[in-house]
Amino acid sequence: MTNNRTTIIAIVIGVMVIGGALAFAAVWPGRSGSAGSAGSGGNAPQATAPSIGNDPFIGSASAPLTLYYWHDFQCPFCARFDTEVLPALVTKYVDAGTLRIVFKDLVFIGPDSQTAAAMSHAVWAAAPAQYDAWQQAVYAHQQAENSGWASEANLLAITRTVPGINVGTVTSLMRERSSTYAAAIQADAAEGTQSGISATPGFWIDGQAISGAQPLSFFETVINADLAKQ
């Protein structure tokens, strides 16, 4: 009798432990491995495709693939992508007419990030052919976050170093369209959320959301696979 009672108690305790574990798993799924700004990488299928809208872009409008790129001009990992990976993607795919890259804002570091994002829209409106050179120049001058390097005055000084951009026009556009640019920046962030983007740099291409400053080889693998499906 004692042995039977001990067995029954053990079974009841076991069921309680298992049930508790299942309940804990249901409410605490754990970390998914998604990357923050540091970017540990990975991709996942997403149903909501971004739109180009009035965002800056480089490449042919008829390119078979579009890479959407969310960034913050003060993000050091965005600077890594812009200086180490983006030029190679431009040479290999954009210049060949197979890839278009659309730049979208995901501003979160500080007020100067908002200023830089607004100026990027003004530069795009004033001199779209010089946009890529301007963005590369800004990232080349990046310093510590919220250190003042991306103030309006400093960004205008950087803009003056890029041939073909009228700084007076850029300044006027920032004043006249400040609310329009602010709304566009907010819309980019909202669209990023819908497309599975939660940190910078973040990317979306052909149904996949990609997190982090991945190496060139990673993007080459993804792009080549997507081109093979065209």
XYZ file of C-alpha atoms in Angstrom:
230
model
C 0.000 0.000 0.000
C 2.798 2.362 0.910
C 4.592 1.664 -2.363
C 1.416 2.326 -4.353
C 0.818 5.584 -2.521
C 4.417 6.669 -3.136
C 4.061 5.844 -6.812
C 0.840 7.850 -7.120
C 2.400 10.878 -5.383
C 5.427 10.725 -7.682
C 3.184 10.629 -10.738
C 1.164 13.622 -9.534
C 4.322 15.622 -8.827
C 5.715 14.734 -12.257
C 2.557 15.886 -13.987
C 2.659 19.159 -12.048
C 6.282 19.778 -12.996
C 5.672 19.056 -16.670
C 2.545 21.191 -16.705
C 4.376 24.057 -15.054
C 7.187 23.829 -17.581
C 4.734 23.888 -20.473
C 2.920 26.874 -19.015
C 6.219 28.736 -18.547
C 7.206 28.000 -22.136
C 3.861 29.307 -23.367
C 4.323 32.708 -21.720
C 8.135 32.956 -22.022
C 9.203 31.896 -25.513
C 12.768 33.099 -24.985
C 14.956 35.149 -27.294
C 14.503 34.724 -31.028
C 18.077 35.658 -31.866
C 17.116 38.889 -33.606
C 19.949 41.362 -33.948
C 20.272 44.785 -32.377
C 22.406 47.560 -33.798
C 25.460 45.348 -33.498
C 23.884 43.012 -35.997
C 24.257 39.290 -35.396
C 22.566 38.542 -38.691
C 19.901 36.236 -39.999
C 16.896 36.547 -42.234
C 13.251 35.535 -42.145
C 10.418 35.541 -44.669
C 8.137 38.562 -44.438
C 4.741 39.058 -46.064
C 4.653 42.862 -46.140
C 6.728 44.348 -48.944
C 7.996 47.918 -48.469
C 7.235 50.696 -50.936
C 9.658 53.057 -52.626
C 7.523 56.164 -52.190
C 9.632 59.324 -52.309
C 12.640 57.799 -50.584
C 16.150 58.254 -52.019
C 17.409 55.378 -54.133
C 20.233 54.417 -56.455
C 19.967 52.124 -59.446
C 17.604 51.584 -62.331
C 13.861 51.700 -61.778
C 13.643 48.585 -63.968
C 16.129 46.554 -61.905
C 14.726 43.081 -61.177
C 15.639 43.307 -57.464
C 15.230 46.051 -54.871
C 17.131 46.145 -51.591
C 15.469 48.343 -48.957
C 17.933 49.657 -46.380
C 16.880 51.205 -43.044
C 19.575 53.262 -41.383
C 20.462 55.983 -38.892
C 23.323 58.269 -39.897
C 24.738 58.071 -36.356
C 24.680 54.258 -36.264
C 28.280 52.921 -36.432
C 27.150 49.631 -37.922
C 25.367 51.494 -40.704
C 28.659 53.264 -41.369
C 30.358 49.880 -41.574
C 27.864 48.706 -44.172
C 28.082 51.957 -46.132
C 31.864 51.986 -46.275
C 32.686 48.278 -46.511
C 29.769 46.631 -48.335
C 27.631 49.179 -50.181
C 30.315 50.304 -52.680
C 30.910 46.693 -53.722
C 27.168 46.088 -54.156
C 26.967 49.205 -56.321
C 29.836 48.052 -58.522
C 28.651 44.464 -58.877
C 24.872 44.832 -59.031
C 23.621 48.428 -59.165
C 25.901 49.498 -62.002
C 25.000 46.281 -63.837
C 21.309 47.188 -63.685
C 20.266 44.185 -61.588
C 19.751 45.884 -58.204
C 18.152 49.074 -56.941
C 18.840 50.220 -53.364
C 16.230 52.298 -51.538
C 17.305 54.220 -48.428
C 14.858 54.414 -45.544
C 15.108 56.097 -42.158
C 14.999 54.373 -38.795
C 15.965 57.262 -36.527
C 16.511 56.442 -32.857
C 19.922 57.610 -31.610
C 19.288 61.313 -31.044
C 18.109 64.692 -32.405
C 21.066 64.941 -34.793
C 19.925 61.690 -36.390
C 16.621 63.386 -37.160
C 18.467 66.362 -38.645
C 20.616 64.135 -40.845
C 17.590 62.181 -42.042
C 15.719 65.373 -42.914
C 18.725 66.706 -44.798
C 19.002 63.472 -46.744
C 15.509 64.073 -48.097
C 16.395 67.664 -48.954
C 19.536 66.533 -50.797
C 17.483 63.947 -52.684
C 15.026 66.650 -53.748
C 17.753 69.130 -54.660
C 20.298 66.881 -56.374
C 19.228 63.231 -56.733
C 22.217 62.341 -58.928
C 24.563 63.376 -56.108
C 22.683 61.616 -53.319
C 24.918 58.552 -53.137
C 28.068 60.674 -52.985
C 26.506 62.829 -50.272
C 25.537 59.854 -48.125
C 29.022 58.361 -48.469
C 30.522 61.701 -47.431
C 28.323 61.904 -44.338
C 29.225 58.398 -43.200
C 32.901 59.103 -43.863
C 32.681 61.971 -41.345
C 30.787 59.968 -38.706
C 32.024 60.350 -35.137
C 30.751 59.259 -31.725
C 26.991 59.146 -31.234
C 25.410 62.401 -30.062
C 28.777 64.179 -30.074
C 27.499 66.994 -32.288
C 29.209 65.924 -35.500
C 25.808 65.619 -37.225
C 24.486 69.053 -36.300
C 22.889 70.996 -39.131
C 25.891 73.305 -39.424
C 28.345 70.430 -39.634
C 26.204 68.518 -42.121
C 25.961 71.579 -44.339
C 29.746 71.872 -44.198
C 29.998 68.259 -45.360
C 27.442 68.973 -48.093
C 29.612 71.783 -49.448
C 32.356 69.230 -50.153
C 30.119 67.266 -52.556
C 30.134 68.766 -56.068
C 26.790 69.425 -57.719
C 24.724 70.201 -54.608
C 23.393 73.697 -53.986
C 23.647 74.141 -50.222
C 21.283 77.114 -50.300
C 18.604 74.974 -51.927
C 19.104 72.213 -49.372
C 18.772 74.701 -46.513
C 15.604 76.203 -47.981
C 14.024 72.800 -48.515
C 14.713 71.794 -44.925
C 12.854 74.890 -43.741
C 9.979 74.752 -46.210
C 9.368 71.001 -46.013
C 10.278 70.259 -42.403
C 6.869 68.784 -41.580
C 6.821 66.774 -44.825
C 10.234 65.281 -44.111
C 9.317 64.538 -40.484
C 6.230 62.652 -41.674
C 8.317 60.719 -44.230
C 10.800 59.695 -41.536
C 7.984 58.461 -39.308
C 6.417 56.588 -42.205
C 9.718 54.816 -42.928
C 9.949 53.639 -39.330
C 6.367 52.369 -39.356
C 6.941 50.578 -42.641
C 10.062 48.998 -41.209
C 8.050 47.542 -38.358
C 5.556 46.086 -40.815
C 8.402 44.541 -42.816
C 10.134 42.966 -39.822
C 12.806 45.645 -39.299
C 13.486 46.573 -35.675
C 17.104 47.772 -35.628
C 19.744 49.367 -37.821
C 21.059 48.479 -40.220
C 18.043 46.556 -41.416
C 17.281 45.305 -44.915
C 14.422 43.786 -46.891
C 14.798 42.025 -50.233
C 12.500 39.687 -52.133
C 10.432 38.662 -49.112
C 13.277 38.476 -46.585
C 14.084 40.763 -43.683
C 17.804 40.874 -42.880
C 19.256 42.173 -39.613
C 22.686 43.599 -38.998
C 25.800 44.709 -40.833
C 26.381 41.473 -42.705
C 29.541 40.904 -44.771
C 29.565 41.299 -48.535
C 29.531 37.523 -49.051
C 26.208 37.279 -47.203
C 24.527 39.821 -49.469
C 26.063 38.243 -52.561
C 24.588 34.868 -51.604
C 21.120 36.321 -51.026
C 21.135 38.510 -54.139
C 22.487 35.793 -56.426
C 19.865 33.346 -55.175
C 17.093 35.903 -55.738
C 18.375 36.754 -59.221
C 18.391 33.069 -60.103
C 14.647 32.987 -59.381
C 13.870 35.886 -61.736
